[in-house]
């Protein structure tokens, strides 16, 4: 009776600790809510009316499972129904009564398929599904139908979500198909189990015990991903280690692939470009040297022998010290194509990252990827996708979309979002990222005139891309709650949902996630949704308002460091980006500045390149602006900057109030974690505000007007805060 715990904990809270202690005695399996079950909790539906309706609508389930994937889907359905309906719904071989839920796991030869269902199925394609009310032998029933096992799996999770979010089962006619083909997580996980930019413990992959021991958690990881449509996972860090390509490690990878396969998830690996030297004994990794190409071909064949559905390689080359084809005077296309040829016979792909910039290059960092890649458009093999971060710098709280989107019509570009909160408060700050993803996906590139959205580049419709993809840099780890914080799991969820349907709205995603993760009680869902939706903007305000970016401390990227200068590379300092001086602040990227704005399609260079028309959210991204510049609010730039920093702190306080107001509506364990983390966030939002305002004041030389909270410390004190041991480096 897994549902018992939820009820008892609630009862215990209502009437006191005595009951709770009693509950633990009578229900030894009861345990605190710790977030482990994510959005797949399947607790009994608490709304009695809804529960009664569902019970009446689902009398039995017909689901023949003839493959591991279908078995996984069937067991998930059984588990979900048992939990949600708090009842044992019979699984039978044939529909015998009204209210059967029939899962057509293979083409139903014995049953007549109506023409409209046939049409819907055609539309559903390889991974889609149909869920509809459909009479079976004259009796009212519901069907989940698909063309493939994966479609069935996704259909089952969709059906369970209907119940989890209390949707009606009347007159169902749902047809869905993913808009993006490769929906992959990127794990920046090292073989020693540290996770670069990971704030949720260690890597999930226990290489040391693989392939002999398989944690049950591997299955739960795959279930969670399948439930949101993720169909691929890159297991290793883009700052790659060639060891993972040795036979010993490939066997370990195969063991994981065997677990994930039934959940529709393929594994990918990062390919270290110098691997032929490091583990292959060659003297060069030059992609045009035949022995090198042969080495990779053999390596690919070796991998595919044990992992027949291996997805392919993700490559970070000639970026931040990683080896690459340019070490040999070859282009990114020559490097990518050599690897693409190695995996092509097996159906694999190469995801080649466009995150390249060089300190030796005097050009504005924001321009370098575009400069490097647009001349190569059309010269990549058909199984290469170029993976582009959402913005031209690096996952900042806000960036304009990357100018490459729209600029490579002959080369599939895939999106890279960051789920882990490297620049957004890491494990503790609440930053619901769906609004960030949505802002980027809905941006208009104007590549083919007005209405050429980034989402249409990504789903392939704008340029008719033969392949499409979206990657999310994962935030998972060994923490019991997976993501370091209960709320951060919403970002994993949001990524999967948007990869499936890039048009989904943030509010819808938050709504689903809250209902599935906590409760459908509107008294909880509505205020908390509002809180989530405001959280990303709050983080922008107290860190980098008005288009500022890259103001974080060196190395760990956690706290403020607007004063960071010097060191090994100018493009790793803050002063490179904010350019504050006695006159003003901001990076002049207009025509007379670096002209990064010129990389966008018209009319954006004009709109963003002029002070009068640039949206304020991008003001200091594109312009160096005098301190006394008059803003739309009537304030000067200096005053507006202060106003935004304060607004960010105030927004966190509002989040705290909201969260206090829902105390008692959910389990105390998760409530307490969020409460404590919001308190940390409030403290650190003030730290960011005070450090930045005091530092910029040394240039503006203007007072902090009345009505603002005075900084708690001096600038010197903030600057003296030393790097602490921060995870994720
Ligand atoms: O955001 C930066 C991170 C690096 C990361 C790099 C990248 C994996 O600070 O830790 O390296 O981007 O995306 O390659």
PDB file of C-alpha atoms in Angstrom, residues 442-655:
ATOM      1  CA  UNK A 442       9.636  32.268 -29.035  1.00  0.00           C
ATOM      2  CA  UNK A 443      12.185  34.841 -30.138  1.00  0.00           C
ATOM      3  CA  UNK A 444      11.895  35.937 -33.741  1.00  0.00           C
ATOM      4  CA  UNK A 445      15.091  35.500 -35.739  1.00  0.00           C
ATOM      5  CA  UNK A 446      13.596  37.187 -38.834  1.00  0.00           C
ATOM      6  CA  UNK A 447      15.738  34.742 -40.847  1.00  0.00           C
ATOM      7  CA  UNK A 448      12.932  34.357 -43.351  1.00  0.00           C
ATOM      8  CA  UNK A 449      11.073  37.496 -42.546  1.00  0.00           C
ATOM      9  CA  UNK A 450       8.871  38.202 -39.583  1.00  0.00           C
ATOM     10  CA  UNK A 451       7.706  35.141 -37.679  1.00  0.00           C
ATOM     11  CA  UNK A 452      10.831  32.993 -38.128  1.00  0.00           C
ATOM     12  CA  UNK A 453      10.931  31.770 -34.571  1.00  0.00           C
ATOM     13  CA  UNK A 454      13.840  30.055 -32.874  1.00  0.00           C
ATOM     14  CA  UNK A 455      11.428  27.200 -32.112  1.00  0.00           C
ATOM     15  CA  UNK A 456      10.951  26.721 -35.843  1.00  0.00           C
ATOM     16  CA  UNK A 457      14.679  26.534 -36.369  1.00  0.00           C
ATOM     17  CA  UNK A 458      14.820  23.900 -33.666  1.00  0.00           C
ATOM     18  CA  UNK A 459      11.865  21.823 -34.840  1.00  0.00           C
ATOM     19  CA  UNK A 460      13.294  21.969 -38.341  1.00  0.00           C
ATOM     20  CA  UNK A 461      10.334  23.593 -40.053  1.00  0.00           C
ATOM     21  CA  UNK A 462      12.012  26.891 -40.882  1.00  0.00           C
ATOM     22  CA  UNK A 463      14.790  25.364 -42.955  1.00  0.00           C
ATOM     23  CA  UNK A 464      13.413  21.914 -43.532  1.00  0.00           C
ATOM     24  CA  UNK A 465      16.152  20.322 -41.474  1.00  0.00           C
ATOM     25  CA  UNK A 466      16.344  16.556 -41.890  1.00  0.00           C
ATOM     26  CA  UNK A 467      17.298  16.167 -38.215  1.00  0.00           C
ATOM     27  CA  UNK A 468      16.301  18.065 -35.121  1.00  0.00           C
ATOM     28  CA  UNK A 469      17.398  18.099 -31.527  1.00  0.00           C
ATOM     29  CA  UNK A 470      17.354  19.764 -28.155  1.00  0.00           C
ATOM     30  CA  UNK A 471      19.869  19.153 -25.390  1.00  0.00           C
ATOM     31  CA  UNK A 472      19.660  20.086 -21.734  1.00  0.00           C
ATOM     32  CA  UNK A 473      22.676  20.123 -19.433  1.00  0.00           C
ATOM     33  CA  UNK A 474      21.388  17.946 -16.630  1.00  0.00           C
ATOM     34  CA  UNK A 475      21.013  18.891 -12.993  1.00  0.00           C
ATOM     35  CA  UNK A 476      20.757  15.366 -11.638  1.00  0.00           C
ATOM     36  CA  UNK A 477      22.990  13.687  -9.100  1.00  0.00           C
ATOM     37  CA  UNK A 478      22.981  11.269  -6.210  1.00  0.00           C
ATOM     38  CA  UNK A 479      21.052  13.566  -3.871  1.00  0.00           C
ATOM     39  CA  UNK A 480      17.943  11.787  -2.740  1.00  0.00           C
ATOM     40  CA  UNK A 481      15.782  14.411  -4.452  1.00  0.00           C
ATOM     41  CA  UNK A 482      17.829  14.060  -7.674  1.00  0.00           C
ATOM     42  CA  UNK A 483      18.406  17.755  -8.418  1.00  0.00           C
ATOM     43  CA  UNK A 484      19.788  19.154  -5.162  1.00  0.00           C
ATOM     44  CA  UNK A 485      16.516  20.879  -4.465  1.00  0.00           C
ATOM     45  CA  UNK A 486      12.936  19.802  -4.815  1.00  0.00           C
ATOM     46  CA  UNK A 487      12.094  22.886  -6.877  1.00  0.00           C
ATOM     47  CA  UNK A 488      15.001  22.446  -9.292  1.00  0.00           C
ATOM     48  CA  UNK A 489      13.386  19.244 -10.569  1.00  0.00           C
ATOM     49  CA  UNK A 490      10.836  21.489 -12.267  1.00  0.00           C
ATOM     50  CA  UNK A 491      13.600  22.518 -14.652  1.00  0.00           C
ATOM     51  CA  UNK A 492      14.348  18.947 -15.672  1.00  0.00           C
ATOM     52  CA  UNK A 493      10.638  18.490 -16.226  1.00  0.00           C
ATOM     53  CA  UNK A 494      10.329  21.733 -18.182  1.00  0.00           C
ATOM     54  CA  UNK A 495      13.209  20.827 -20.448  1.00  0.00           C
ATOM     55  CA  UNK A 496      11.640  17.513 -21.408  1.00  0.00           C
ATOM     56  CA  UNK A 497       8.244  19.011 -22.017  1.00  0.00           C
ATOM     57  CA  UNK A 498       9.628  21.786 -24.223  1.00  0.00           C
ATOM     58  CA  UNK A 499      11.784  19.370 -26.186  1.00  0.00           C
ATOM     59  CA  UNK A 500       8.597  17.462 -26.890  1.00  0.00           C
ATOM     60  CA  UNK A 501       6.610  20.584 -27.690  1.00  0.00           C
ATOM     61  CA  UNK A 502       8.605  23.818 -27.987  1.00  0.00           C
ATOM     62  CA  UNK A 503       5.376  25.828 -28.045  1.00  0.00           C
ATOM     63  CA  UNK A 504       4.266  24.876 -24.555  1.00  0.00           C
ATOM     64  CA  UNK A 505       3.829  27.788 -22.196  1.00  0.00           C
ATOM     65  CA  UNK A 506       5.683  28.103 -18.907  1.00  0.00           C
ATOM     66  CA  UNK A 507       2.463  28.419 -16.927  1.00  0.00           C
ATOM     67  CA  UNK A 508       1.142  25.142 -18.317  1.00  0.00           C
ATOM     68  CA  UNK A 509       4.380  23.391 -17.502  1.00  0.00           C
ATOM     69  CA  UNK A 510       4.462  24.777 -13.967  1.00  0.00           C
ATOM     70  CA  UNK A 511       0.849  23.811 -13.463  1.00  0.00           C
ATOM     71  CA  UNK A 512       1.411  20.202 -14.516  1.00  0.00           C
ATOM     72  CA  UNK A 513       4.567  19.851 -12.514  1.00  0.00           C
ATOM     73  CA  UNK A 514       3.077  21.275  -9.333  1.00  0.00           C
ATOM     74  CA  UNK A 515       0.011  19.083  -9.506  1.00  0.00           C
ATOM     75  CA  UNK A 516       2.051  15.975 -10.125  1.00  0.00           C
ATOM     76  CA  UNK A 517       4.790  16.789  -7.657  1.00  0.00           C
ATOM     77  CA  UNK A 518       2.716  18.166  -4.792  1.00  0.00           C
ATOM     78  CA  UNK A 519      -1.044  18.450  -4.980  1.00  0.00           C
ATOM     79  CA  UNK A 520      -3.808  19.643  -7.260  1.00  0.00           C
ATOM     80  CA  UNK A 521      -5.264  21.847  -4.549  1.00  0.00           C
ATOM     81  CA  UNK A 522      -5.698  25.214  -6.303  1.00  0.00           C
ATOM     82  CA  UNK A 523      -4.961  27.018  -3.046  1.00  0.00           C
ATOM     83  CA  UNK A 524      -1.484  25.638  -3.366  1.00  0.00           C
ATOM     84  CA  UNK A 525      -1.035  25.459  -7.124  1.00  0.00           C
ATOM     85  CA  UNK A 526      -2.071  28.995  -8.024  1.00  0.00           C
ATOM     86  CA  UNK A 527       0.144  31.036  -5.695  1.00  0.00           C
ATOM     87  CA  UNK A 528       3.111  28.705  -6.081  1.00  0.00           C
ATOM     88  CA  UNK A 529       2.794  28.815  -9.851  1.00  0.00           C
ATOM     89  CA  UNK A 530       2.882  32.612  -9.724  1.00  0.00           C
ATOM     90  CA  UNK A 531       5.936  32.383  -7.520  1.00  0.00           C
ATOM     91  CA  UNK A 532       7.703  30.026  -9.907  1.00  0.00           C
ATOM     92  CA  UNK A 533       6.891  32.115 -12.946  1.00  0.00           C
ATOM     93  CA  UNK A 534       8.365  35.218 -11.331  1.00  0.00           C
ATOM     94  CA  UNK A 535      11.497  33.514 -10.061  1.00  0.00           C
ATOM     95  CA  UNK A 536      13.727  33.728 -13.116  1.00  0.00           C
ATOM     96  CA  UNK A 537      13.132  37.437 -13.544  1.00  0.00           C
ATOM     97  CA  UNK A 538      13.917  37.950  -9.870  1.00  0.00           C
ATOM     98  CA  UNK A 539      17.249  36.218 -10.425  1.00  0.00           C
ATOM     99  CA  UNK A 540      17.997  38.454 -13.392  1.00  0.00           C
ATOM    100  CA  UNK A 541      17.165  41.534 -11.317  1.00  0.00           C
ATOM    101  CA  UNK A 542      19.350  40.821  -8.323  1.00  0.00           C
ATOM    102  CA  UNK A 543      22.297  39.605 -10.437  1.00  0.00           C
ATOM    103  CA  UNK A 544      22.449  41.114 -13.896  1.00  0.00           C
ATOM    104  CA  UNK A 545      19.598  43.517 -14.664  1.00  0.00           C
ATOM    105  CA  UNK A 546      19.176  45.540 -17.850  1.00  0.00           C
ATOM    106  CA  UNK A 547      21.296  43.296 -20.063  1.00  0.00           C
ATOM    107  CA  UNK A 548      24.332  43.043 -17.793  1.00  0.00           C
ATOM    108  CA  UNK A 549      26.014  39.653 -17.889  1.00  0.00           C
ATOM    109  CA  UNK A 550      28.980  37.652 -16.634  1.00  0.00           C
ATOM    110  CA  UNK A 551      29.324  39.457 -13.315  1.00  0.00           C
ATOM    111  CA  UNK A 552      29.875  36.315 -11.272  1.00  0.00           C
ATOM    112  CA  UNK A 553      32.835  35.355  -9.149  1.00  0.00           C
ATOM    113  CA  UNK A 554      35.665  33.595 -10.873  1.00  0.00           C
ATOM    114  CA  UNK A 555      35.730  29.826 -11.125  1.00  0.00           C
ATOM    115  CA  UNK A 556      32.719  28.703  -9.159  1.00  0.00           C
ATOM    116  CA  UNK A 557      30.311  31.236 -10.713  1.00  0.00           C
ATOM    117  CA  UNK A 558      28.168  31.369  -7.640  1.00  0.00           C
ATOM    118  CA  UNK A 559      28.369  34.729  -5.884  1.00  0.00           C
ATOM    119  CA  UNK A 560      28.969  38.202  -7.288  1.00  0.00           C
ATOM    120  CA  UNK A 561      32.311  39.290  -8.729  1.00  0.00           C
ATOM    121  CA  UNK A 562      31.724  42.354 -10.907  1.00  0.00           C
ATOM    122  CA  UNK A 563      35.269  43.435 -10.051  1.00  0.00           C
ATOM    123  CA  UNK A 564      36.881  40.292 -11.513  1.00  0.00           C
ATOM    124  CA  UNK A 565      39.705  41.350 -13.831  1.00  0.00           C
ATOM    125  CA  UNK A 566      43.142  40.159 -14.882  1.00  0.00           C
ATOM    126  CA  UNK A 567      44.015  36.478 -14.750  1.00  0.00           C
ATOM    127  CA  UNK A 568      44.636  34.155 -17.651  1.00  0.00           C
ATOM    128  CA  UNK A 569      41.980  35.379 -20.072  1.00  0.00           C
ATOM    129  CA  UNK A 570      40.209  38.704 -20.531  1.00  0.00           C
ATOM    130  CA  UNK A 571      37.040  36.905 -21.644  1.00  0.00           C
ATOM    131  CA  UNK A 572      36.846  35.199 -18.263  1.00  0.00           C
ATOM    132  CA  UNK A 573      36.644  38.499 -16.395  1.00  0.00           C
ATOM    133  CA  UNK A 574      33.652  40.630 -15.510  1.00  0.00           C
ATOM    134  CA  UNK A 575      35.160  43.923 -16.566  1.00  0.00           C
ATOM    135  CA  UNK A 576      35.362  42.617 -20.143  1.00  0.00           C
ATOM    136  CA  UNK A 577      31.578  42.459 -20.177  1.00  0.00           C
ATOM    137  CA  UNK A 578      30.253  45.400 -18.152  1.00  0.00           C
ATOM    138  CA  UNK A 579      32.846  47.990 -19.177  1.00  0.00           C
ATOM    139  CA  UNK A 580      31.800  50.386 -16.445  1.00  0.00           C
ATOM    140  CA  UNK A 581      33.636  53.715 -16.407  1.00  0.00           C
ATOM    141  CA  UNK A 582      33.059  57.298 -15.310  1.00  0.00           C
ATOM    142  CA  UNK A 583      30.682  57.924 -18.216  1.00  0.00           C
ATOM    143  CA  UNK A 584      28.505  54.876 -18.055  1.00  0.00           C
ATOM    144  CA  UNK A 585      28.192  51.114 -18.262  1.00  0.00           C
ATOM    145  CA  UNK A 586      27.548  48.372 -20.817  1.00  0.00           C
ATOM    146  CA  UNK A 587      29.142  46.650 -23.805  1.00  0.00           C
ATOM    147  CA  UNK A 588      28.871  48.631 -27.029  1.00  0.00           C
ATOM    148  CA  UNK A 589      27.898  45.989 -29.546  1.00  0.00           C
ATOM    149  CA  UNK A 590      26.346  48.432 -31.971  1.00  0.00           C
ATOM    150  CA  UNK A 591      27.708  49.138 -35.429  1.00  0.00           C
ATOM    151  CA  UNK A 592      30.221  51.583 -34.003  1.00  0.00           C
ATOM    152  CA  UNK A 593      31.155  49.137 -31.262  1.00  0.00           C
ATOM    153  CA  UNK A 594      31.840  45.410 -31.760  1.00  0.00           C
ATOM    154  CA  UNK A 595      28.885  45.196 -34.151  1.00  0.00           C
ATOM    155  CA  UNK A 596      27.696  41.913 -32.665  1.00  0.00           C
ATOM    156  CA  UNK A 597      24.237  43.286 -33.362  1.00  0.00           C
ATOM    157  CA  UNK A 598      25.092  43.073 -37.057  1.00  0.00           C
ATOM    158  CA  UNK A 599      25.043  39.264 -36.846  1.00  0.00           C
ATOM    159  CA  UNK A 600      21.267  39.297 -36.484  1.00  0.00           C
ATOM    160  CA  UNK A 601      18.767  39.555 -39.304  1.00  0.00           C
ATOM    161  CA  UNK A 602      17.070  42.847 -40.105  1.00  0.00           C
ATOM    162  CA  UNK A 603      15.292  44.579 -38.477  1.00  0.00           C
ATOM    163  CA  UNK A 604      17.035  43.434 -35.280  1.00  0.00           C
ATOM    164  CA  UNK A 605      20.325  45.293 -35.895  1.00  0.00           C
ATOM    165  CA  UNK A 606      18.331  48.472 -36.217  1.00  0.00           C
ATOM    166  CA  UNK A 607      15.964  47.768 -33.366  1.00  0.00           C
ATOM    167  CA  UNK A 608      18.563  46.544 -30.914  1.00  0.00           C
ATOM    168  CA  UNK A 609      21.286  48.839 -32.201  1.00  0.00           C
ATOM    169  CA  UNK A 610      19.489  52.043 -31.286  1.00  0.00           C
ATOM    170  CA  UNK A 611      19.106  53.336 -27.767  1.00  0.00           C
ATOM    171  CA  UNK A 612      15.579  54.474 -28.504  1.00  0.00           C
ATOM    172  CA  UNK A 613      14.325  51.074 -29.577  1.00  0.00           C
ATOM    173  CA  UNK A 614      16.409  48.445 -27.796  1.00  0.00           C
ATOM    174  CA  UNK A 615      14.314  46.590 -25.205  1.00  0.00           C
ATOM    175  CA  UNK A 616      15.539  47.547 -21.741  1.00  0.00           C
ATOM    176  CA  UNK A 617      16.216  43.917 -20.935  1.00  0.00           C
ATOM    177  CA  UNK A 618      19.025  43.998 -23.547  1.00  0.00           C
ATOM    178  CA  UNK A 619      20.131  47.603 -22.998  1.00  0.00           C
ATOM    179  CA  UNK A 620      23.576  47.027 -21.528  1.00  0.00           C
ATOM    180  CA  UNK A 621      24.147  43.915 -23.627  1.00  0.00           C
ATOM    181  CA  UNK A 622      24.266  46.074 -26.727  1.00  0.00           C
ATOM    182  CA  UNK A 623      25.033  49.582 -25.511  1.00  0.00           C
ATOM    183  CA  UNK A 624      27.417  51.536 -23.365  1.00  0.00           C
ATOM    184  CA  UNK A 625      25.002  53.920 -21.709  1.00  0.00           C
ATOM    185  CA  UNK A 626      25.622  57.130 -19.730  1.00  0.00           C
ATOM    186  CA  UNK A 627      24.746  56.951 -16.033  1.00  0.00           C
ATOM    187  CA  UNK A 628      22.228  59.760 -16.417  1.00  0.00           C
ATOM    188  CA  UNK A 629      20.473  58.282 -19.441  1.00  0.00           C
ATOM    189  CA  UNK A 630      16.711  58.635 -18.985  1.00  0.00           C
ATOM    190  CA  UNK A 631      14.901  55.303 -18.814  1.00  0.00           C
ATOM    191  CA  UNK A 632      11.273  54.588 -19.696  1.00  0.00           C
ATOM    192  CA  UNK A 633      10.399  54.837 -16.007  1.00  0.00           C
ATOM    193  CA  UNK A 634      11.707  58.416 -15.878  1.00  0.00           C
ATOM    194  CA  UNK A 635      14.598  57.300 -13.671  1.00  0.00           C
ATOM    195  CA  UNK A 636      18.201  57.746 -14.677  1.00  0.00           C
ATOM    196  CA  UNK A 637      20.110  54.603 -15.634  1.00  0.00           C
ATOM    197  CA  UNK A 638      21.893  54.659 -12.277  1.00  0.00           C
ATOM    198  CA  UNK A 639      18.620  54.899 -10.394  1.00  0.00           C
ATOM    199  CA  UNK A 640      17.050  52.237 -12.566  1.00  0.00           C
ATOM    200  CA  UNK A 641      19.937  49.901 -11.886  1.00  0.00           C
ATOM    201  CA  UNK A 642      19.437  50.332  -8.154  1.00  0.00           C
ATOM    202  CA  UNK A 643      15.724  49.930  -8.590  1.00  0.00           C
ATOM    203  CA  UNK A 644      16.129  46.628 -10.401  1.00  0.00           C
ATOM    204  CA  UNK A 645      18.603  45.246  -7.884  1.00  0.00           C
ATOM    205  CA  UNK A 646      16.196  46.125  -5.104  1.00  0.00           C
ATOM    206  CA  UNK A 647      13.256  44.750  -7.033  1.00  0.00           C
ATOM    207  CA  UNK A 648      15.054  41.422  -7.290  1.00  0.00           C
ATOM    208  CA  UNK A 649      15.538  41.217  -3.531  1.00  0.00           C
ATOM    209  CA  UNK A 650      11.937  42.246  -2.944  1.00  0.00           C
ATOM    210  CA  UNK A 651      10.753  39.552  -5.324  1.00  0.00           C
ATOM    211  CA  UNK A 652      12.576  36.909  -3.299  1.00  0.00           C
ATOM    212  CA  UNK A 653      10.876  38.206  -0.172  1.00  0.00           C
ATOM    213  CA  UNK A 654       7.560  37.924  -1.952  1.00  0.00           C
ATOM    214  CA  UNK A 655       8.415  34.317  -2.797  1.00  0.00           C
TER     215      UNK A 655
END
